[in-house]
Amino acid sequence: MISDLTAYLDRSPSPFHAVQSAVDLLTQAGFSEVLEREVTPRAAGRYFSRRSGSLVAWSTEHEPGPAHGFRVVGAHTDSPNLRIKPQPDTHSAGWQGLGVEVYGGPLLTSWLDRDLGLSGRAVLRDGTSTATSLFVIDEPLLRVSQLAIHLNRELHTEGLQLNPQRDLVPHWGLGTQPGDFLGFLAEHLGVPAQDVLAWEAMTHDLTPARVIGRDRDLVASARLDNLATCHAAVRALLSRCDHGVDEAAPTPVIVLFDHEEVGSTSASGAQSTFLPGWLERIVTARGGDREDYLRAMADTIVASADMTHATHPNYPEKHDGLHPVRMNGGPVLKINAQERYATDSRGAAAFALACEQAGVPQQIFVNRTDLPCGSTVGPMTAAATGATVVDVGAATLSMHSAREVCGVADHAAYIVALTAFLEPAA
């Protein structure tokens, strides 16, 4: 299963590719795509739909009643990175560079002195219409070079201070004139430059995902936050469907949102209509109405699943000593009194029972009281649907770095726990 995870990570350098990689796994298991403009299928079956960098998938093979509740696992497809500006070409001191914007909250120093590729999507002219094309350039095109220590003697006393506008410009060529990013991208796509109408391009680290450590019990990779969860969610849904579905069981759903790292306020983020819209459409396809949808939401539990912080061996004082989180110690329940996580007692109990049913240990993460807490798609999902939501995760180190670390055993436990959550014992 770890080789399946590392392959998924390597195939998914952008949110659009993460969705496509999930689609590949779903279609191999008999899921059919439903376009948002199409009528929701009334026949029982396995389905998915996508909107930009987001995806929702569900199974109605057991043909439940219209007011039947759901079990939902939610994750996100985006990760912090450097994204190419619309007019990116720069020139300085004989170097050609590309202007970038910082997406999300990356550990900026982790992007220095790395071989970077490009990925994303482009919208192309197609006669009088348009067509969308994904692209991946897994070649060492870009590098953000650090200033040598000889020219920055204050580095070890004052720390590295980075100005994103000036210090994060990647260079990709030499010359007396700016480069031609549009022409380069058009050549890669095999179209004239005037047919590239728009793009969303982002950098990615080229180092492949690896199993590491003395006992080969860790995974090092880019984008573990939160593609490890996306992979676990897809595998949990497939396992849930393969077990067969009892008519009394809740309908299993997974949703992978884009834009969590920048607040989720977008057409395809967790604050959009994407999830509640599809849940209502599933209810109405069963013959229900708005009343049935609201009743179904009252009987729905959502697991907002996102990677969480393992206790760092070099900085244990940064963690709450009453709630240590061990790597390979099992799935993690996340709790915050300020509602940065949406967990309440009902949701916490549902996840505890899922871990018990799966035969895996559960850990609990609570932030230090004197440090601000990050957030997830959980609170906004709870507000948008009215469903019970529990925030959960798997332990990681170096979160938001260009390269993060998680546990091999944790990923396997994550999958079986999420499978049990989607398939609660009667």
Short mmCIF file of C-alpha atoms in Angstrom, two decimals:
data_model
loop_
_atom_site.label_atom_id
_atom_site.label_comp_id
_atom_site.label_asym_id
_atom_site.label_seq_id
_atom_site.Cartn_x
_atom_site.Cartn_y
_atom_site.Cartn_z
CA MET A 1 0.00 0.00 0.00
CA ILE A 2 2.94 2.37 0.62
CA SER A 3 4.11 1.95 -2.97
CA ASP A 4 0.57 2.89 -3.99
CA LEU A 5 0.82 6.03 -1.83
CA THR A 6 4.23 7.08 -3.18
CA ALA A 7 3.01 6.57 -6.75
CA TYR A 8 -0.04 8.72 -6.02
CA LEU A 9 2.14 11.47 -4.54
CA ASP A 10 4.53 11.45 -7.50
CA ARG A 11 1.65 11.58 -10.02
CA SER A 12 0.02 14.55 -8.26
CA PRO A 13 2.20 17.68 -8.34
CA SER A 14 -0.84 20.00 -8.55
CA PRO A 15 -4.42 19.86 -7.20
CA PHE A 16 -5.67 19.16 -10.73
CA HIS A 17 -3.37 16.15 -11.01
CA ALA A 18 -4.32 14.98 -7.51
CA VAL A 19 -7.95 14.89 -8.67
CA GLN A 20 -7.01 13.08 -11.88
CA SER A 21 -4.97 10.51 -9.93
CA ALA A 22 -7.98 9.91 -7.67
CA VAL A 23 -10.23 9.61 -10.74
CA ASP A 24 -7.91 6.97 -12.18
CA LEU A 25 -8.25 4.86 -9.02
CA LEU A 26 -12.03 5.34 -8.90
CA THR A 27 -12.68 4.47 -12.55
CA GLN A 28 -10.61 1.30 -12.20
CA ALA A 29 -13.04 0.32 -9.42
CA GLY A 30 -16.17 0.92 -11.52
CA PHE A 31 -17.02 4.53 -10.60
CA SER A 32 -18.68 6.64 -13.32
CA GLU A 33 -18.27 10.38 -13.75
CA VAL A 34 -21.26 12.70 -13.49
CA LEU A 35 -20.79 16.19 -14.89
CA GLU A 36 -22.30 18.92 -12.74
CA ARG A 37 -24.55 20.06 -15.59
CA GLU A 38 -25.94 16.53 -16.02
CA VAL A 39 -28.90 15.00 -14.18
CA THR A 40 -27.85 13.13 -11.04
CA PRO A 41 -28.26 9.38 -11.71
CA ARG A 42 -31.23 7.79 -10.04
CA ALA A 43 -29.90 4.27 -10.52
CA ALA A 44 -27.93 2.75 -7.67
CA GLY A 45 -24.22 2.76 -8.37
CA ARG A 46 -20.76 4.25 -7.88
CA TYR A 47 -20.28 7.86 -9.00
CA PHE A 48 -17.95 10.83 -8.83
CA SER A 49 -17.96 14.44 -9.97
CA ARG A 50 -15.24 17.06 -10.12
CA ARG A 51 -15.10 20.82 -10.06
CA SER A 52 -11.71 22.31 -10.92
CA GLY A 53 -9.26 20.97 -8.33
CA SER A 54 -11.96 19.31 -6.20
CA LEU A 55 -13.71 15.94 -6.34
CA VAL A 56 -16.65 14.23 -4.67
CA ALA A 57 -17.37 10.48 -4.90
CA TRP A 58 -20.14 8.34 -3.47
CA SER A 59 -21.84 4.96 -3.61
CA THR A 60 -25.61 4.37 -3.59
CA GLU A 61 -25.33 0.65 -4.31
CA HIS A 62 -27.48 -0.14 -1.28
CA GLU A 63 -30.37 2.12 -2.43
CA PRO A 64 -31.18 3.81 0.89
CA GLY A 65 -34.24 5.95 1.54
CA PRO A 66 -34.17 9.66 0.66
CA ALA A 67 -33.71 10.89 4.25
CA HIS A 68 -30.87 8.46 4.93
CA GLY A 69 -27.75 10.03 6.43
CA PHE A 70 -24.19 10.11 5.08
CA ARG A 71 -20.73 9.29 6.34
CA VAL A 72 -18.29 11.70 4.68
CA VAL A 73 -14.50 11.89 4.67
CA GLY A 74 -13.21 15.31 3.62
CA ALA A 75 -9.64 16.23 2.66
CA HIS A 76 -7.89 18.82 0.50
CA THR A 77 -5.84 18.59 -2.70
CA ASP A 78 -3.74 21.76 -2.46
CA SER A 79 -0.37 22.30 -0.78
CA PRO A 80 1.72 25.45 -0.22
CA ASN A 81 4.05 26.28 -3.11
CA LEU A 82 5.29 29.00 -5.47
CA ARG A 83 2.94 29.87 -8.35
CA ILE A 84 3.88 31.54 -11.62
CA LYS A 85 2.56 35.06 -12.20
CA PRO A 86 0.54 35.91 -15.36
CA GLN A 87 3.38 38.02 -16.80
CA PRO A 88 6.32 36.30 -15.14
CA ASP A 89 9.39 37.01 -17.25
CA THR A 90 12.12 38.85 -15.34
CA HIS A 91 15.74 39.75 -16.11
CA SER A 92 18.54 40.70 -13.72
CA ALA A 93 22.34 40.67 -14.00
CA GLY A 94 22.28 38.41 -17.04
CA TRP A 95 19.84 35.94 -15.49
CA GLN A 96 16.35 35.08 -16.72
CA GLY A 97 13.82 34.47 -13.96
CA LEU A 98 10.12 33.94 -13.36
CA GLY A 99 7.99 36.05 -11.05
CA VAL A 100 6.10 33.96 -8.51
CA GLU A 101 3.43 34.40 -5.87
CA VAL A 102 3.52 32.50 -2.60
CA TYR A 103 0.52 30.16 -2.30
CA GLY A 104 -0.54 29.32 1.24
CA GLY A 105 1.94 29.30 4.11
CA PRO A 106 5.02 27.34 3.02
CA LEU A 107 8.24 27.03 4.97
CA LEU A 108 9.95 29.33 2.49
CA THR A 109 13.50 28.29 3.29
CA SER A 110 12.66 24.71 2.25
CA TRP A 111 12.16 25.91 -1.34
CA LEU A 112 15.70 27.24 -1.65
CA ASP A 113 18.40 25.43 -3.62
CA ARG A 114 16.03 22.76 -4.98
CA ASP A 115 15.48 21.47 -8.50
CA LEU A 116 11.95 22.52 -9.37
CA GLY A 117 9.57 21.44 -12.11
CA LEU A 118 6.29 22.95 -13.30
CA SER A 119 2.75 21.66 -13.34
CA GLY A 120 -0.84 22.88 -13.54
CA ARG A 121 -3.43 23.47 -16.21
CA ALA A 122 -3.86 25.72 -19.22
CA VAL A 123 -6.97 26.85 -21.05
CA LEU A 124 -6.45 26.70 -24.79
CA ARG A 125 -8.28 28.10 -27.79
CA ASP A 126 -10.35 25.39 -29.49
CA GLY A 127 -11.96 26.98 -32.53
CA THR A 128 -14.54 29.37 -31.13
CA SER A 129 -14.51 27.60 -27.77
CA THR A 130 -11.89 26.55 -25.21
CA ALA A 131 -10.36 23.33 -23.93
CA THR A 132 -8.49 22.61 -20.70
CA SER A 133 -5.18 20.75 -20.69
CA LEU A 134 -3.18 19.54 -17.69
CA PHE A 135 0.58 19.68 -17.91
CA VAL A 136 3.53 18.33 -15.93
CA ILE A 137 7.13 19.20 -16.69
CA ASP A 138 9.18 16.88 -14.49
CA GLU A 139 12.48 18.41 -15.44
CA PRO A 140 14.90 20.56 -13.41
CA LEU A 141 13.80 23.87 -14.90
CA LEU A 142 13.91 26.26 -11.97
CA ARG A 143 16.04 27.01 -8.93
CA VAL A 144 15.85 29.63 -6.19
CA SER A 145 19.49 30.07 -5.21
CA GLN A 146 20.43 31.22 -1.73
CA LEU A 147 22.86 34.05 -1.16
CA ALA A 148 26.24 32.58 -0.20
CA ILE A 149 27.22 32.73 3.48
CA HIS A 150 30.23 34.86 2.50
CA LEU A 151 27.82 37.59 1.35
CA ASN A 152 25.43 37.23 4.29
CA ARG A 153 27.58 37.09 7.39
CA GLU A 154 24.61 37.96 9.62
CA LEU A 155 22.75 34.78 8.68
CA HIS A 156 23.63 32.80 11.82
CA THR A 157 23.07 35.71 14.20
CA GLU A 158 19.98 37.34 12.70
CA GLY A 159 18.42 34.41 10.85
CA LEU A 160 17.44 34.22 7.21
CA GLN A 161 14.98 36.95 6.27
CA LEU A 162 13.27 36.40 2.91
CA ASN A 163 11.38 39.03 0.95
CA PRO A 164 9.01 36.98 -1.25
CA GLN A 165 8.98 39.57 -4.05
CA ARG A 166 12.78 39.78 -4.30
CA ASP A 167 14.31 36.66 -2.78
CA LEU A 168 12.07 33.90 -4.16
CA VAL A 169 12.39 34.62 -7.89
CA PRO A 170 13.52 31.33 -9.48
CA HIS A 171 16.06 31.55 -12.28
CA TRP A 172 15.77 29.29 -15.31
CA GLY A 173 18.15 30.67 -17.90
CA LEU A 174 20.91 33.04 -18.92
CA GLY A 175 20.65 35.88 -21.41
CA THR A 176 20.58 39.58 -22.04
CA GLN A 177 16.77 39.64 -22.43
CA PRO A 178 13.88 38.21 -20.37
CA GLY A 179 12.81 34.68 -21.22
CA ASP A 180 9.53 33.71 -22.85
CA PHE A 181 7.44 31.63 -20.46
CA LEU A 182 4.34 31.77 -22.65
CA GLY A 183 6.26 30.54 -25.66
CA PHE A 184 7.90 27.78 -23.59
CA LEU A 185 4.56 26.59 -22.23
CA ALA A 186 2.92 26.72 -25.68
CA GLU A 187 5.74 24.64 -27.15
CA HIS A 188 5.34 22.07 -24.38
CA LEU A 189 1.59 21.90 -25.05
CA GLY A 190 2.13 21.71 -28.81
CA VAL A 191 0.03 24.77 -29.68
CA PRO A 192 0.73 28.30 -30.96
CA ALA A 193 1.40 30.83 -28.22
CA GLN A 194 -1.71 32.83 -29.15
CA ASP A 195 -3.84 29.77 -28.38
CA VAL A 196 -2.76 29.67 -24.73
CA LEU A 197 -5.44 31.90 -23.25
CA ALA A 198 -4.68 31.42 -19.54
CA TRP A 199 -2.83 29.15 -17.15
CA GLU A 200 -2.46 28.12 -13.53
CA ALA A 201 1.17 27.04 -13.21
CA MET A 202 3.01 26.08 -10.04
CA THR A 203 6.39 24.78 -9.01
CA HIS A 204 7.05 21.39 -7.47
CA ASP A 205 10.08 19.69 -5.96
CA LEU A 206 11.40 16.94 -8.23
CA THR A 207 12.63 14.59 -5.49
CA PRO A 208 10.39 11.50 -5.62
CA ALA A 209 8.54 10.16 -2.59
CA ARG A 210 10.73 7.72 -0.68
CA VAL A 211 10.47 5.21 2.14
CA ILE A 212 13.27 6.18 4.53
CA GLY A 213 14.72 5.47 7.98
CA ARG A 214 16.80 2.74 9.56
CA ASP A 215 13.80 0.40 9.63
CA ARG A 216 12.17 1.86 6.49
CA ASP A 217 9.22 2.94 8.60
CA LEU A 218 8.89 6.55 7.37
CA VAL A 219 7.78 8.22 4.15
CA ALA A 220 9.45 11.42 2.96
CA SER A 221 7.69 13.34 0.20
CA ALA A 222 6.32 16.61 -1.02
CA ARG A 223 2.62 17.32 -0.46
CA LEU A 224 1.93 14.75 2.27
CA ASP A 225 -0.25 17.54 3.66
CA ASN A 226 -2.75 16.68 2.44
CA LEU A 227 -2.37 14.22 -0.43
CA ALA A 228 -1.63 11.38 1.99
CA THR A 229 -5.17 11.89 3.28
CA CYS A 230 -6.61 12.15 -0.24
CA HIS A 231 -5.06 8.78 -1.04
CA ALA A 232 -6.29 7.28 2.24
CA ALA A 233 -9.81 8.62 1.62
CA VAL A 234 -10.00 7.11 -1.87
CA ARG A 235 -8.67 3.78 -0.65
CA ALA A 236 -11.11 3.81 2.28
CA LEU A 237 -14.07 4.44 -0.05
CA LEU A 238 -12.98 1.63 -2.38
CA SER A 239 -12.55 -0.74 0.55
CA ARG A 240 -15.93 0.32 1.93
CA CYS A 241 -17.63 -0.41 -1.39
CA ASP A 242 -15.88 -3.76 -1.81
CA HIS A 243 -17.14 -4.93 1.59
CA GLY A 244 -20.74 -4.63 0.42
CA VAL A 245 -23.18 -2.10 1.82
CA ASP A 246 -25.99 -2.80 4.26
CA GLU A 247 -29.24 -0.98 3.48
CA ALA A 248 -29.30 0.40 7.03
CA ALA A 249 -25.79 1.86 6.71
CA PRO A 250 -25.14 5.53 5.93
CA THR A 251 -24.19 6.44 2.37
CA PRO A 252 -20.38 6.63 2.01
CA VAL A 253 -18.96 9.83 0.46
CA ILE A 254 -15.51 11.36 0.08
CA VAL A 255 -14.82 14.96 -0.87
CA LEU A 256 -11.42 16.39 -1.79
CA PHE A 257 -11.43 20.20 -1.72
CA ASP A 258 -9.05 22.65 -3.34
CA HIS A 259 -7.90 25.95 -1.76
CA GLU A 260 -7.81 24.88 1.90
CA GLU A 261 -4.35 26.39 2.28
CA VAL A 262 -5.67 29.85 1.35
CA GLY A 263 -8.92 29.82 3.32
CA SER A 264 -11.30 27.72 1.18
CA THR A 265 -13.30 30.73 -0.06
CA SER A 266 -13.59 29.78 -3.72
CA ALA A 267 -15.95 28.06 -6.15
CA SER A 268 -14.29 24.72 -5.41
CA GLY A 269 -13.28 25.23 -1.77
CA ALA A 270 -14.92 23.97 1.40
CA GLN A 271 -16.91 27.21 1.75
CA SER A 272 -18.49 26.65 -1.67
CA THR A 273 -21.70 24.87 -2.64
CA PHE A 274 -19.74 21.84 -3.85
CA LEU A 275 -20.36 19.39 -0.97
CA PRO A 276 -23.82 20.50 0.27
CA GLY A 277 -24.98 20.80 -3.33
CA TRP A 278 -24.01 17.23 -4.17
CA LEU A 279 -25.40 15.81 -0.93
CA GLU A 280 -28.75 17.44 -1.70
CA ARG A 281 -28.63 16.18 -5.28
CA ILE A 282 -28.02 12.63 -4.03
CA VAL A 283 -31.05 12.94 -1.74
CA THR A 284 -33.29 14.29 -4.51
CA ALA A 285 -32.11 11.57 -6.91
CA ARG A 286 -33.53 9.09 -4.39
CA GLY A 287 -36.89 10.81 -4.69
CA GLY A 288 -36.48 13.12 -1.70
CA ASP A 289 -36.99 16.86 -1.28
CA ARG A 290 -35.47 19.69 0.74
CA GLU A 291 -37.09 18.36 3.89
CA ASP A 292 -35.49 14.96 3.32
CA TYR A 293 -32.11 16.61 2.74
CA LEU A 294 -32.28 18.48 6.04
CA ARG A 295 -33.31 15.29 7.80
CA ALA A 296 -30.38 13.46 6.20
CA MET A 297 -27.97 16.15 7.40
CA ALA A 298 -29.18 15.64 10.96
CA ASP A 299 -28.07 12.02 10.65
CA THR A 300 -24.73 12.73 8.93
CA ILE A 301 -21.20 12.70 10.36
CA VAL A 302 -18.21 14.15 8.50
CA ALA A 303 -14.57 13.32 9.21
CA SER A 304 -12.50 16.36 8.27
CA ALA A 305 -9.22 14.54 7.69
CA ASP A 306 -5.93 16.44 7.49
CA MET A 307 -2.36 15.74 8.52
CA THR A 308 -1.40 16.81 12.03
CA HIS A 309 1.74 17.53 14.01
CA ALA A 310 3.79 14.70 15.47
CA THR A 311 5.69 15.70 18.59
CA HIS A 312 9.00 17.00 17.25
CA PRO A 313 12.03 15.35 18.90
CA ASN A 314 14.09 18.57 18.74
CA TYR A 315 11.31 20.86 19.96
CA PRO A 316 9.14 18.89 22.44
CA GLU A 317 8.45 22.15 24.32
CA LYS A 318 6.39 23.35 21.33
CA HIS A 319 3.78 20.67 22.04
CA ASP A 320 1.25 20.07 24.80
CA GLY A 321 2.89 17.55 27.11
CA LEU A 322 -0.44 15.99 28.04
CA HIS A 323 -1.16 15.09 24.42
CA PRO A 324 1.98 13.65 22.79
CA VAL A 325 1.56 12.44 19.20
CA ARG A 326 3.90 9.64 18.15
CA MET A 327 4.81 8.82 14.58
CA ASN A 328 3.36 5.39 13.73
CA GLY A 329 1.25 5.67 16.88
CA GLY A 330 -2.11 5.60 15.08
CA PRO A 331 -4.70 8.07 13.74
CA VAL A 332 -5.09 11.36 15.58
CA LEU A 333 -8.23 13.04 16.91
CA LYS A 334 -7.89 16.86 16.80
CA ILE A 335 -9.60 19.08 19.37
CA ASN A 336 -9.60 22.87 19.83
CA ALA A 337 -11.82 24.87 22.19
CA GLN A 338 -11.78 27.89 19.83
CA GLU A 339 -13.48 25.81 17.09
CA ARG A 340 -10.42 25.89 14.84
CA TYR A 341 -11.21 22.18 14.69
CA ALA A 342 -14.89 21.19 14.54
CA THR A 343 -14.67 18.13 16.81
CA ASP A 344 -17.43 17.77 19.40
CA SER A 345 -18.14 14.84 21.72
CA ARG A 346 -20.49 13.10 19.27
CA GLY A 347 -17.95 13.27 16.46
CA ALA A 348 -15.11 12.25 18.77
CA ALA A 349 -17.08 9.21 19.89
CA ALA A 350 -17.81 8.21 16.28
CA PHE A 351 -14.12 8.30 15.39
CA ALA A 352 -13.11 6.49 18.59
CA LEU A 353 -15.53 3.70 17.68
CA ALA A 354 -14.14 3.60 14.13
CA CYS A 355 -10.59 3.16 15.44
CA GLU A 356 -11.81 0.50 17.85
CA GLN A 357 -13.66 -1.27 15.04
CA ALA A 358 -10.54 -1.10 12.85
CA GLY A 359 -8.31 -2.41 15.64
CA VAL A 360 -5.94 0.57 15.61
CA PRO A 361 -4.87 2.89 18.45
CA GLN A 362 -6.09 6.48 18.55
CA GLN A 363 -4.06 9.51 19.59
CA ILE A 364 -5.26 13.02 20.51
CA PHE A 365 -3.77 16.32 19.41
CA VAL A 366 -4.42 19.53 21.35
CA ASN A 367 -2.37 22.64 20.61
CA ARG A 368 -0.40 24.41 23.34
CA THR A 369 -2.74 26.93 24.95
CA ASP A 370 -0.25 29.74 24.44
CA LEU A 371 0.17 29.10 20.68
CA PRO A 372 -2.37 29.85 17.93
CA CYS A 373 -3.95 26.80 16.32
CA GLY A 374 -4.21 26.11 12.61
CA SER A 375 -7.52 25.14 11.06
CA THR A 376 -9.04 22.75 8.53
CA VAL A 377 -12.08 22.35 6.31
CA GLY A 378 -13.93 21.00 9.36
CA PRO A 379 -15.49 24.16 10.85
CA MET A 380 -16.70 25.50 7.48
CA THR A 381 -18.09 22.09 6.52
CA ALA A 382 -20.00 21.97 9.79
CA ALA A 383 -21.40 25.45 9.16
CA ALA A 384 -22.34 24.72 5.54
CA THR A 385 -24.10 21.40 6.16
CA GLY A 386 -25.24 21.40 9.79
CA ALA A 387 -23.75 17.91 10.09
CA THR A 388 -21.68 16.64 13.00
CA VAL A 389 -18.00 17.02 12.11
CA VAL A 390 -14.91 15.47 13.67
CA ASP A 391 -11.39 16.61 12.81
CA VAL A 392 -8.84 13.82 12.49
CA GLY A 393 -5.44 13.28 10.91
CA ALA A 394 -2.18 11.36 10.68
CA ALA A 395 1.08 12.45 12.27
CA THR A 396 3.69 14.34 10.25
CA LEU A 397 6.87 16.36 10.68
CA SER A 398 7.97 19.42 8.68
CA MET A 399 4.40 20.37 7.77
CA HIS A 400 4.32 22.94 4.93
CA SER A 401 7.91 22.20 3.98
CA ALA A 402 8.75 21.37 0.37
CA ARG A 403 9.37 17.91 1.81
CA GLU A 404 7.48 16.37 4.74
CA VAL A 405 7.61 13.10 6.70
CA CYS A 406 4.93 10.66 7.86
CA GLY A 407 4.83 7.06 9.13
CA VAL A 408 4.40 3.89 7.07
CA ALA A 409 2.32 2.16 9.74
CA ASP A 410 0.28 5.31 10.30
CA HIS A 411 -0.87 5.41 6.69
CA ALA A 412 -2.11 1.82 6.81
CA ALA A 413 -3.91 2.52 10.09
CA TYR A 414 -5.35 5.74 8.65
CA ILE A 415 -6.94 3.83 5.76
CA VAL A 416 -8.54 1.14 7.91
CA ALA A 417 -9.80 3.72 10.43
CA LEU A 418 -11.39 5.84 7.68
CA THR A 419 -12.86 2.68 6.13
CA ALA A 420 -14.46 1.80 9.48
CA PHE A 421 -15.71 5.39 9.81
CA LEU A 422 -17.45 5.08 6.44
CA GLU A 423 -18.79 1.66 7.47
CA PRO A 424 -19.82 1.91 11.13
CA ALA A 425 -20.70 -1.33 12.91
CA ALA A 426 -24.44 -1.89 13.30
#
